[in-house]
Amino acid sequence: MDLDAVRTFLLAAEAGQFQEAAAELAVTQQAVSKRIAALERTLGVRLFTRTPRGVELTIDGQAFLPHARELLRAADRAAASVRPGRRPLRVDVINLRGATSGLMRGFHRAHPGIDLDVVKLFDVGTAVAALRSGEIDASFRAVAAPGRPLPDDIASVRVLDEPLHLLTGPAHALAGARSVTLAGLAGHRIWMPGIVPGTEWAAYYDDLVAAFGLTIEATGPNFGSDALLDTVADTPALATFMGDHPRLVRPAGHGLRRIPVTDPTPVYPHALLWHRDNPHPALAALRAHLAATAAGHDAAGTWTPDWVIPR
Amino acid sequence: MDLDAVRTFLLAAEAGQFQEAAAELAVTQQAVSKRIAALERTLGVRLFTRTPRGVELTIDGQAFLPHARELLRAADRAAASVRPGRRPLRVDVINLRGATSGLMRGFHRAHPGIDLDVVKLFDVGTAVAALRSGEIDASFRAVAAPGRPLPDDIASVRVLDEPLHLLTGPAHALAGARSVTLAGLAGHRIWMPGIVPGTEWAAYYDDLVAAFGLTIEATGPNFGSDALLDTVADTPALATFMGDHPRLVRPAGHGLRRIPVTDPTPVYPHALLWHRDNPHPALAALRAHLAATAAGHDAAGTWTPDWVIPR
DNA sequence: GCCCGGACACAACCGGTGGTTGTGTCCGTA
DNA sequence: TACGGACACAACCACCGGTTGTGTCCGGGC
């Protein structure tokens, strides 16, 4: 299906004749006739009934009309998503299915009129470079890189502290526990195949391991969170960390157990990063929305590395 | 923008390399390279970074990706809307902004998964022919044609009785009335430029005029309901009939007055028509929805022509 | 009643887009 | 260092999509 033909169809349907549509498109009437004929051939139905006074839509043409409009709108939105200047607000998240994308969904619900694009960059360093170059407008990054503070032109604010829970299968030794302490996890195998070395969140888990003598394995290929959950559910010796975002685990799937971690609770500190000079109007709306909805978690009894973005 | 190029972009993004996308599309790698290059040229941005091991998405490419998916979905839906067999449920309504399209909106809210197409045919005769040919699946037609009963293979059920109100501007003689009788309208000019001669609803108004000695003018070009309301609001000597559908009149616009008509109340009887042999699964859902939501209006004190579809 | 004008379709022609084959370049790996 | 895999560039060619010219149909005006 050719978008030019669809656009021609729309103009012809609105004008009621090919001649006028041809004039608007700056082509000849014959070209419009051929485009419509080609579209009708690919669709396999007649879209117009030809009359000596012009054309009018068939029933199929009437049914096709709103879909044609929507198709062209989609094409416009797609083109606008990469147009420099006045493109949709572009936000980097750490994970397409984690707590931060939940924040983005909430923002979208609150402001349905604001066009959003969500991307996933490699790490905070890439994100900061993209913020400074203007390729993205905001970034949900949990932490700054260890020992490397944010540059002065990048602003940041903590928006969400995400406590980590332990996730085990029903046959795991800790499956029946109401809660577990961080020290009590020493000796247990914790499997997190999604960790990418070199990222700031790998550094987070490195610090966590060093501080409490845990055993976190990041070996093996990452087949996605579904496969991870399946494996954890079926393997008694394996457990994994997972944020407390409610949508992440399918309801009652596979008999998975979610066990809070205490003394202290490891907390993943999400922050919003943006460039101070970024003039995108939707950025202000996003900051305002997050400031209004961010729940002030209590820092007592929690653990984060000491190099994260401060509250 | 070329849909083939967008499809190629999607495959290449998912595969991570042009080679594999080319194999899936049964073209050469060079063709894929050229398609992507052309798409990047029309969009004005780079979508992929080329590496010796394949390609990976740029930030712009990541932002474009979901829009590309949506664009192709829209193209699929557009094509499906005219595919014979297993196309969306196609329903004819009498007016795109009247009570029946409100019923369709309610059905869509109740069954968001059912694809719908709404068309507007000339009159009940056209609708019956389209039902019998399978071009449409259901029709909201207020009434049968006078003196011409529905054929045996067309089923019908009354779903909504729409009382007509009088609509006047603030300077009209009846503007202050709490209600008005049908007989009391004799001598007043009632203007309904939308009436198309030869349709069954024109016959409805003909009967109404004959039964109560009204003066209904259908002269002048119909510039749409907005223009109609503007004229009625500004012209003291003009009034018009309008269904009581709440969305039809803009809230408090132009100081329009809506006056109930009584003794009797003229009622426009909407019915659903369908072909008895139509196997479309969504048709049963529509009938069930209408049966469940149709409010049983009281027939006492109302008027309809005697040739309408019976309750 | 006839002719004219407006509108769409068909035919012939032609240029440019979009495919192929062939080749070059880059880079990771053996 | 040589090889292999992957993408880009160049040359070539077919076909798609445009234009001009013409035919047909039908309604309205003289």
XYZ file of C-alpha atoms (C1' of nucleotides) in Angstrom:
682
model
C 0.000 0.000 0.000
C 1.360 3.376 -1.041
C 0.967 6.336 1.291
C 0.850 8.722 -1.658
C -2.109 6.798 -2.987
C -3.815 6.924 0.406
C -3.275 10.660 0.619
C -4.686 10.996 -2.879
C -7.680 8.898 -1.857
C -8.361 11.207 1.064
C -8.201 14.356 -1.028
C -10.382 12.856 -3.720
C -12.931 11.692 -1.162
C -13.095 15.141 0.403
C -13.256 16.936 -2.913
C -15.700 14.503 -4.497
C -13.765 14.581 -7.725
C -10.355 13.607 -9.040
C -9.809 16.872 -10.881
C -9.698 18.985 -7.737
C -7.559 16.473 -5.853
C -5.136 16.502 -8.762
C -4.917 20.273 -8.612
C -4.173 20.209 -4.877
C -1.470 17.614 -5.413
C -0.071 19.468 -8.429
C -0.399 16.436 -10.681
C -2.687 15.672 -13.588
C -6.124 14.155 -13.294
C -4.820 11.056 -15.048
C -2.191 10.543 -12.362
C -4.873 10.650 -9.669
C -6.963 8.202 -11.647
C -4.024 5.828 -11.890
C -3.159 6.134 -8.201
C -6.708 5.370 -7.138
C -6.915 2.489 -9.593
C -3.670 1.053 -8.186
C -4.936 1.426 -4.614
C -8.193 -0.264 -5.544
C -6.210 -3.067 -7.165
C -4.050 -3.678 -4.100
C -7.069 -3.567 -1.786
C -9.164 -5.683 -4.098
C -12.252 -3.468 -3.850
C -13.718 -0.459 -5.568
C -13.371 2.689 -3.451
C -15.242 5.148 -5.679
C -18.184 4.959 -8.013
C -17.397 7.077 -11.052
C -20.125 9.424 -12.213
C -20.123 11.981 -14.986
C -20.061 14.715 -12.334
C -17.163 13.350 -10.321
C -16.795 10.453 -7.952
C -18.446 9.315 -4.755
C -17.377 6.817 -2.145
C -18.593 3.261 -2.238
C -19.473 1.571 1.036
C -15.989 0.078 1.088
C -14.579 3.524 0.464
C -16.570 4.929 3.381
C -15.263 2.174 5.639
C -11.719 2.750 4.445
C -11.858 6.519 4.920
C -11.257 6.794 8.693
C -8.526 4.186 8.497
C -6.851 6.193 5.764
C -6.934 9.276 7.973
C -5.485 7.358 10.892
C -2.793 5.889 8.657
C -1.637 9.312 7.545
C -1.772 10.607 11.103
C 0.452 7.702 12.140
C 2.865 8.566 9.362
C 2.941 12.179 10.542
C 3.603 11.114 14.112
C 6.360 8.774 12.988
C 8.046 11.527 11.029
C 7.596 13.981 13.908
C 9.278 11.582 16.321
C 12.633 12.243 14.695
C 12.149 15.825 13.563
C 14.750 18.057 15.181
C 13.040 20.789 17.146
C 9.488 20.426 18.431
C 9.664 16.634 18.477
C 7.975 14.604 21.241
C 9.606 14.571 24.662
C 12.259 11.879 24.565
C 13.015 10.112 27.806
C 15.634 7.480 28.568
C 14.645 4.755 31.021
C 16.786 2.085 32.601
C 14.406 -0.716 31.789
C 11.351 -0.882 29.557
C 9.444 -2.890 32.195
C 10.677 -1.431 35.444
C 9.548 1.178 37.897
C 10.620 4.143 35.783
C 8.501 3.147 32.822
C 5.666 2.890 35.355
C 6.345 6.524 36.189
C 6.193 7.334 32.512
C 2.865 5.572 32.171
C 1.552 7.607 35.059
C 2.749 10.800 33.416
C 1.135 9.792 30.164
C -2.155 9.117 31.915
C -1.993 12.529 33.577
C -1.055 14.330 30.355
C -2.461 12.322 27.448
C -1.873 15.197 25.074
C 1.888 15.233 25.498
C 3.670 13.081 22.948
C 6.303 10.864 24.464
C 9.086 8.681 23.179
C 10.874 6.278 25.456
C 14.359 5.035 24.648
C 16.810 2.858 26.524
C 20.448 3.889 26.497
C 23.481 1.934 27.616
C 24.352 3.653 30.862
C 24.397 6.971 32.662
C 27.474 8.138 30.746
C 25.734 7.641 27.426
C 22.632 9.292 28.822
C 24.517 12.359 30.009
C 26.195 12.723 26.625
C 22.803 12.414 24.909
C 21.287 14.993 27.266
C 24.091 17.444 26.499
C 23.797 16.902 22.755
C 20.031 17.371 22.864
C 19.284 13.901 21.518
C 17.185 13.126 24.582
C 15.364 15.462 26.934
C 15.382 13.534 30.190
C 16.815 10.372 31.650
C 15.692 8.152 34.473
C 19.013 7.008 35.814
C 19.242 5.444 39.185
C 22.672 6.663 40.133
C 25.622 8.689 39.006
C 28.681 6.768 37.944
C 30.853 5.973 40.970
C 33.502 8.608 41.577
C 32.330 10.659 38.631
C 29.876 13.403 39.586
C 27.403 14.829 37.102
C 28.615 17.816 35.075
C 27.321 21.215 36.090
C 24.960 21.613 33.139
C 23.068 18.444 34.049
C 20.430 18.833 36.728
C 19.035 15.936 38.705
C 16.440 15.137 41.316
C 15.661 11.888 43.101
C 12.152 10.804 42.185
C 11.709 7.213 43.376
C 13.442 4.874 45.787
C 12.724 1.308 44.725
C 13.216 -1.316 47.450
C 14.573 -4.617 46.193
C 12.765 -7.825 47.076
C 14.017 -11.360 46.838
C 12.236 -13.540 44.322
C 12.377 -17.341 44.713
C 10.628 -20.423 43.468
C 8.354 -22.448 45.770
C 11.107 -25.013 46.491
C 13.738 -22.479 47.573
C 15.135 -22.697 51.110
C 13.852 -19.176 51.863
C 10.519 -19.620 50.124
C 8.611 -19.703 53.394
C 10.314 -16.746 55.055
C 8.256 -13.625 55.861
C 11.350 -11.539 55.322
C 15.088 -11.962 55.075
C 18.036 -9.795 56.146
C 20.747 -8.783 53.725
C 23.333 -10.641 55.821
C 21.115 -13.707 55.743
C 21.536 -13.883 51.983
C 25.246 -14.685 52.235
C 25.865 -18.123 50.773
C 22.718 -18.137 48.643
C 23.105 -17.913 44.879
C 21.480 -14.801 43.481
C 21.172 -14.832 39.715
C 20.806 -11.653 37.709
C 21.637 -12.399 34.076
C 20.476 -8.977 32.956
C 23.385 -7.094 34.491
C 25.542 -5.465 31.826
C 29.143 -4.857 32.965
C 30.239 -1.258 32.787
C 26.845 0.251 33.519
C 26.155 2.259 36.620
C 23.670 -0.322 37.867
C 26.290 -3.048 37.576
C 28.368 -0.807 39.839
C 25.412 -0.647 42.231
C 25.306 -4.420 42.538
C 29.112 -4.571 42.801
C 28.884 -2.272 45.810
C 26.038 -4.310 47.278
C 28.056 -7.509 46.932
C 31.144 -5.922 48.478
C 29.252 -4.400 51.393
C 27.386 -7.536 52.493
C 29.424 -10.443 51.114
C 26.706 -11.634 48.749
C 27.057 -13.948 45.767
C 25.483 -12.421 42.657
C 25.951 -14.261 39.385
C 25.503 -12.350 36.167
C 26.639 -15.252 33.995
C 24.700 -16.747 31.147
C 22.784 -15.137 28.353
C 19.836 -12.932 29.225
C 16.697 -14.235 27.562
C 14.461 -11.630 29.107
C 12.579 -11.395 32.350
C 10.033 -14.055 31.404
C 12.734 -16.687 30.959
C 14.450 -15.457 34.123
C 11.278 -15.890 36.155
C 10.660 -19.319 34.688
C 14.151 -20.466 35.652
C 13.945 -19.020 39.148
C 10.576 -20.669 39.674
C 11.908 -24.079 38.678
C 15.363 -23.987 40.328
C 15.393 -24.404 44.128
C 18.971 -23.099 44.502
C 18.385 -19.844 42.609
C 16.898 -16.537 43.653
C 16.948 -13.060 42.146
C 16.433 -9.442 43.118
C 13.493 -7.527 41.806
C 12.044 -4.112 42.407
C 8.685 -3.916 44.147
C 6.930 -2.577 41.104
C 3.599 -4.395 41.227
C 3.119 -4.959 37.522
C 6.388 -6.765 37.013
C 5.357 -10.208 38.207
C 2.353 -11.831 36.632
C -0.339 -12.464 39.210
C 0.310 -15.739 41.012
C 2.388 -16.994 38.121
C 4.501 -20.101 38.631
C 4.193 -19.994 42.406
C 6.914 -17.373 42.698
C 7.594 -15.998 46.189
C 8.335 -12.339 46.789
C 10.244 -11.847 50.049
C 11.074 -8.403 51.489
C 14.710 -7.783 52.397
C 15.456 -5.946 55.654
C 18.271 -4.790 57.925
C 18.902 -2.822 55.797
C 16.612 -2.825 52.761
C 18.616 -2.329 49.568
C 17.052 0.538 47.690
C 17.560 1.441 44.071
C 17.484 5.253 43.870
C 15.916 6.500 40.647
C 16.586 10.100 39.650
C 15.514 12.296 36.792
C 18.354 13.902 34.856
C 17.987 16.748 32.376
C 19.992 19.497 30.740
C 19.565 22.851 32.446
C 19.221 24.674 29.121
C 16.687 22.292 27.571
C 13.685 24.431 26.581
C 11.263 21.581 25.788
C 7.912 22.625 27.297
C 6.934 19.063 28.136
C 10.064 18.695 30.254
C 8.692 21.184 32.762
C 5.422 19.256 32.834
C 7.285 16.020 33.499
C 9.288 17.555 36.333
C 6.153 19.027 37.857
C 4.316 15.717 37.570
C 7.127 13.795 39.230
C 7.466 16.379 41.991
C 3.747 16.068 42.672
C 3.545 12.282 42.657
C 6.903 11.220 44.066
C 6.298 9.464 47.351
C 8.863 10.456 49.949
C 10.315 7.136 50.987
C 11.913 6.954 54.370
C 15.689 6.669 54.215
C 15.947 4.959 57.610
C 16.816 1.268 57.462
C 17.760 1.364 53.796
C 21.020 0.990 51.961
C 22.345 2.665 48.833
C 25.905 3.166 47.647
C 27.454 6.395 48.899
C 28.061 7.771 45.406
C 24.455 8.009 44.259
C 22.655 11.235 43.444
C 21.719 12.742 46.813
C 18.166 13.457 47.851
C 7.666 7.949 3.420
C 7.565 4.456 1.965
C 5.827 1.692 3.902
C 8.150 -0.902 2.398
C 11.076 1.026 3.799
C 9.403 1.207 7.207
C 8.777 -2.531 7.171
C 12.401 -3.072 6.205
C 13.490 -0.798 9.046
C 11.484 -2.861 11.515
C 12.931 -6.161 10.359
C 16.454 -4.779 10.355
C 15.993 -3.344 13.837
C 14.719 -6.646 15.155
C 17.401 -8.688 13.427
C 20.221 -6.288 14.238
C 21.609 -6.666 10.755
C 20.623 -5.895 7.178
C 21.668 -9.307 5.889
C 19.002 -11.205 7.822
C 16.313 -8.628 7.080
C 17.170 -8.964 3.404
C 16.761 -12.735 3.595
C 13.337 -12.409 5.228
C 12.240 -9.962 2.568
C 13.716 -12.064 -0.239
C 15.813 -9.198 -1.539
C 19.531 -8.560 -1.527
C 21.458 -6.899 1.288
C 22.175 -4.005 -1.034
C 18.473 -3.377 -1.542
C 17.928 -3.200 2.214
C 20.863 -0.827 2.522
C 19.386 1.426 -0.123
C 15.907 1.343 1.419
C 17.234 2.313 4.825
C 19.412 5.011 3.318
C 16.395 6.420 1.494
C 14.294 6.356 4.671
C 17.068 8.088 6.592
C 17.275 10.699 3.841
C 13.546 11.459 3.907
C 13.523 11.620 7.715
C 16.703 13.635 7.841
C 18.292 11.551 10.607
C 20.444 8.474 10.948
C 18.414 5.475 12.160
C 21.219 2.934 12.502
C 24.872 3.051 13.419
C 26.735 0.704 11.117
C 29.213 -1.626 12.772
C 31.340 -4.384 11.283
C 29.084 -6.904 13.049
C 25.808 -5.504 11.820
C 23.775 -2.457 12.751
C 22.272 -1.054 15.900
C 19.649 1.583 16.443
C 20.580 5.180 17.086
C 18.589 7.136 19.638
C 16.479 8.499 16.789
C 16.005 4.955 15.567
C 14.814 3.844 18.995
C 12.349 6.715 19.113
C 11.131 5.941 15.621
C 10.706 2.213 16.292
C 7.357 2.206 18.122
C 5.933 4.699 15.632
C 7.014 2.419 12.811
C 5.195 -0.486 14.437
C 2.084 1.608 14.897
C 2.268 2.801 11.315
C 2.330 -0.741 9.971
C -0.464 -1.753 12.326
C -2.524 1.132 10.975
C -1.822 -0.024 7.440
C -2.931 -3.543 8.363
C -6.132 -2.246 9.917
C -6.818 -0.089 6.875
C -6.393 -3.044 4.555
C -8.495 -5.260 6.834
C -11.340 -2.757 6.783
C -12.126 -3.664 3.186
C -11.049 -7.307 3.128
C -13.997 -9.509 2.224
C -14.626 -12.017 4.979
C -13.463 -11.404 8.537
C -13.487 -7.665 8.144
C -14.575 -5.361 10.989
C -18.279 -5.124 11.751
C -19.717 -2.560 9.391
C -22.685 -0.556 10.628
C -24.772 2.026 8.817
C -26.020 4.964 10.867
C -28.463 7.678 9.930
C -26.237 10.488 11.106
C -22.616 10.592 12.164
C -23.451 12.861 15.118
C -26.812 11.631 16.233
C -28.209 9.251 18.804
C -27.276 6.106 16.896
C -23.612 6.944 16.721
C -23.858 7.479 20.476
C -25.112 3.904 20.706
C -22.117 2.811 18.653
C -19.754 4.677 20.959
C -21.313 2.893 23.914
C -20.894 -0.452 22.202
C -17.274 0.364 21.431
C -16.633 1.300 25.044
C -18.189 -1.966 26.194
C -16.265 -4.053 23.635
C -13.035 -2.220 22.837
C -11.633 -5.315 21.166
C -14.259 -5.440 18.433
C -13.239 -3.551 15.321
C -15.970 -1.320 13.969
C -16.556 0.658 10.827
C -19.365 3.158 10.598
C -20.808 4.191 7.252
C -23.685 6.420 6.296
C -25.941 5.269 3.480
C -28.592 7.183 1.618
C -31.772 5.689 3.013
C -33.338 2.514 4.309
C -33.717 1.079 0.794
C -30.009 1.383 0.137
C -29.303 -0.042 3.569
C -31.507 -3.086 3.017
C -29.841 -3.757 -0.318
C -26.409 -3.459 1.296
C -27.450 -5.778 4.111
C -28.646 -8.384 1.605
C -25.456 -8.127 -0.454
C -23.272 -8.441 2.625
C -21.631 -5.053 2.148
C -22.769 -3.966 5.600
C -23.622 -6.048 8.648
C -26.129 -3.882 10.462
C -28.041 -0.676 9.973
C -29.510 1.796 12.394
C -32.572 2.907 10.508
C -35.299 4.697 12.236
C -38.171 3.414 10.207
C -39.188 1.232 7.309
C -40.152 2.954 4.126
C -43.829 3.918 4.163
C -46.012 1.234 2.623
C -43.043 -1.008 1.920
C -42.420 -3.578 4.653
C -38.997 -5.103 5.218
C -38.232 -8.291 3.282
C -38.368 -11.564 5.177
C -34.612 -12.063 5.291
C -34.070 -8.768 7.082
C -34.596 -8.851 10.831
C -35.194 -5.763 12.901
C -35.663 -4.673 16.475
C -36.483 -1.265 17.936
C -33.598 -0.108 20.076
C -34.109 3.564 20.877
C -36.969 6.017 20.791
C -35.589 9.509 20.453
C -37.947 12.302 21.527
C -37.652 15.445 19.421
C -37.150 18.769 21.138
C -37.589 22.219 19.740
C -34.429 24.277 19.457
C -34.678 28.066 19.306
C -32.526 31.114 19.692
C -32.914 33.393 22.724
C -35.055 35.896 20.784
C -37.599 33.358 19.552
C -41.246 33.765 20.585
C -41.169 30.369 22.323
C -37.753 30.809 23.887
C -39.146 31.210 27.366
C -41.600 28.300 27.244
C -41.098 25.344 29.589
C -42.647 23.098 26.980
C -44.709 23.381 23.837
C -47.436 21.227 22.305
C -47.223 19.934 18.760
C -50.391 21.843 17.884
C -48.848 24.966 19.342
C -46.129 24.838 16.719
C -48.547 25.523 13.866
C -47.665 28.797 12.237
C -44.085 28.808 13.434
C -41.348 28.283 10.858
C -39.364 25.150 11.539
C -36.205 24.904 9.469
C -34.483 21.599 8.795
C -32.114 22.042 5.870
C -30.607 18.580 6.400
C -33.668 16.698 5.159
C -32.925 14.804 1.953
C -36.030 14.151 -0.162
C -36.699 10.508 -0.840
C -35.279 9.195 2.403
C -37.403 7.464 4.999
C -36.748 10.230 7.514
C -38.008 12.794 5.038
C -41.151 10.662 4.937
C -41.267 10.793 8.740
C -41.308 14.582 8.719
C -43.824 14.618 5.870
C -46.148 12.557 8.026
C -45.505 14.792 11.018
C -46.346 17.875 8.970
C -49.515 16.298 7.602
C -50.719 15.066 10.983
C -50.327 18.349 12.868
C -50.372 21.043 10.211
C -46.814 22.176 10.836
C -44.598 24.243 8.567
C -41.253 22.568 8.048
C -38.884 24.140 5.559
C -36.142 21.996 4.103
C -34.988 24.656 1.683
C -31.507 26.008 1.365
C -28.179 24.295 1.319
C -27.124 22.235 4.329
C -23.848 23.541 5.689
C -23.779 21.161 8.620
C -25.232 21.217 12.094
C -22.838 23.893 13.330
C -24.028 26.359 10.718
C -27.622 25.312 11.381
C -27.315 26.034 15.086
C -25.627 29.367 14.410
C -28.474 30.446 12.146
C -31.180 29.268 14.538
C -29.495 31.085 17.409
C -29.381 34.369 15.494
C -32.787 34.249 13.767
C -35.797 34.980 15.992
C -38.335 33.567 13.514
C -36.603 30.200 13.075
C -36.634 27.047 15.138
C -35.605 23.487 14.436
C -36.202 19.966 15.701
C -33.427 18.080 17.385
C -33.122 14.766 19.178
C -32.464 14.824 22.892
C -29.026 13.330 22.523
C -27.028 15.291 25.102
C -23.770 15.587 23.155
C -25.326 17.192 20.139
C -25.534 20.732 21.421
C -22.405 22.369 22.661
C -22.768 23.285 26.318
C -24.494 26.639 26.665
C -23.405 27.616 23.186
C -24.977 30.690 21.609
C -27.777 30.889 24.127
C -29.777 28.167 22.377
C -32.970 27.038 24.089
C -34.046 23.397 24.143
C -37.800 23.077 24.655
C -39.569 19.734 25.140
C -42.517 19.039 22.834
C -45.618 17.431 24.356
C -49.181 16.345 23.620
C -47.947 14.198 21.957
C -44.174 14.063 21.924
C -42.883 13.261 18.440
C -40.548 10.322 18.770
C -38.032 9.126 16.227
C -37.965 5.337 16.464
C -34.493 3.909 15.835
C -34.256 0.209 14.985
C -31.406 -2.146 14.260
C -31.649 -3.998 10.956
C -29.581 -7.007 9.964
C -29.610 -9.948 7.614
C -30.817 -13.159 9.218
C -28.015 -15.208 7.626
C -25.171 -12.841 8.509
C -22.640 -14.942 10.443
C -20.424 -12.073 11.670
C -19.640 -12.890 15.311
C -19.572 -9.229 16.324
C -23.141 -8.823 15.108
C -24.399 -11.063 17.901
C -22.387 -9.025 20.389
C -23.924 -5.810 19.067
C -27.448 -7.201 19.318
C -26.803 -8.433 22.846
C -25.340 -5.085 23.868
C -28.291 -3.155 22.491
C -30.772 -5.522 24.086
C -29.039 -5.009 27.429
C -28.749 -1.236 27.280
C -31.859 -0.186 25.381
C -34.036 1.832 27.707
C -37.697 0.930 27.361
C -39.297 4.247 26.598
C -42.930 4.627 27.360
C -45.105 4.758 24.256
C -47.869 6.717 25.988
C -48.169 10.328 24.914
C -45.825 9.927 21.959
C -46.332 10.041 18.228
C -44.728 8.086 15.405
C -45.987 7.362 11.900
C -48.042 4.189 11.681
C -45.722 2.542 9.182
C -42.606 2.350 11.363
C -40.984 -0.863 12.546
C -43.138 -2.087 15.441
C -41.819 -2.580 18.953
C -32.840 17.884 -30.254
C -28.229 18.920 -30.645
C -24.073 20.500 -29.117
C -20.854 21.764 -25.797
C -18.375 21.309 -21.560
C -16.826 18.871 -17.642
C -15.168 14.687 -15.730
C -12.956 10.119 -15.792
C -10.557 6.193 -18.396
C -7.360 4.379 -21.734
C -3.057 4.494 -24.676
C 1.533 5.766 -25.721
C 5.626 7.624 -24.251
C 9.409 8.693 -21.104
C 12.235 9.624 -17.044
C 13.432 8.244 -12.485
C 13.005 5.101 -8.734
C 14.404 0.710 -6.948
C 16.002 -3.640 -7.891
C 20.302 -6.683 -9.179
C 25.276 -7.957 -9.763
C 29.921 -6.786 -8.856
C 33.284 -4.692 -5.960
C 35.398 -2.034 -2.162
C 36.203 -1.159 2.780
C 36.225 -2.051 7.487
C 37.143 -4.818 11.434
C 37.222 -8.865 14.511
C 39.190 -13.317 14.608
C 41.931 -17.425 13.718
C 48.639 -11.632 8.319
C 45.011 -13.561 5.956
C 40.259 -14.622 6.060
C 35.362 -13.984 6.559
C 31.347 -11.446 7.548
C 28.911 -7.246 7.071
C 27.690 -2.811 4.934
C 28.473 0.843 1.157
C 29.218 2.318 -3.529
C 28.933 1.870 -8.678
C 26.978 0.370 -12.878
C 23.261 -1.475 -15.151
C 18.436 -2.460 -16.188
C 13.400 -3.230 -15.668
C 9.309 -1.345 -14.300
C 6.613 1.917 -11.884
C 4.466 6.361 -12.117
C 4.258 10.532 -14.285
C 2.782 13.378 -18.682
C 0.388 14.358 -23.058
C -3.198 13.118 -26.125
C -7.596 11.087 -26.913
C -12.027 8.633 -26.190
C -16.479 8.123 -23.742
C -20.195 9.398 -20.979
C -23.685 12.403 -19.404
C -26.031 16.729 -18.031
C -27.340 21.354 -19.133
C -28.143 25.179 -22.175
C -29.314 27.194 -26.632
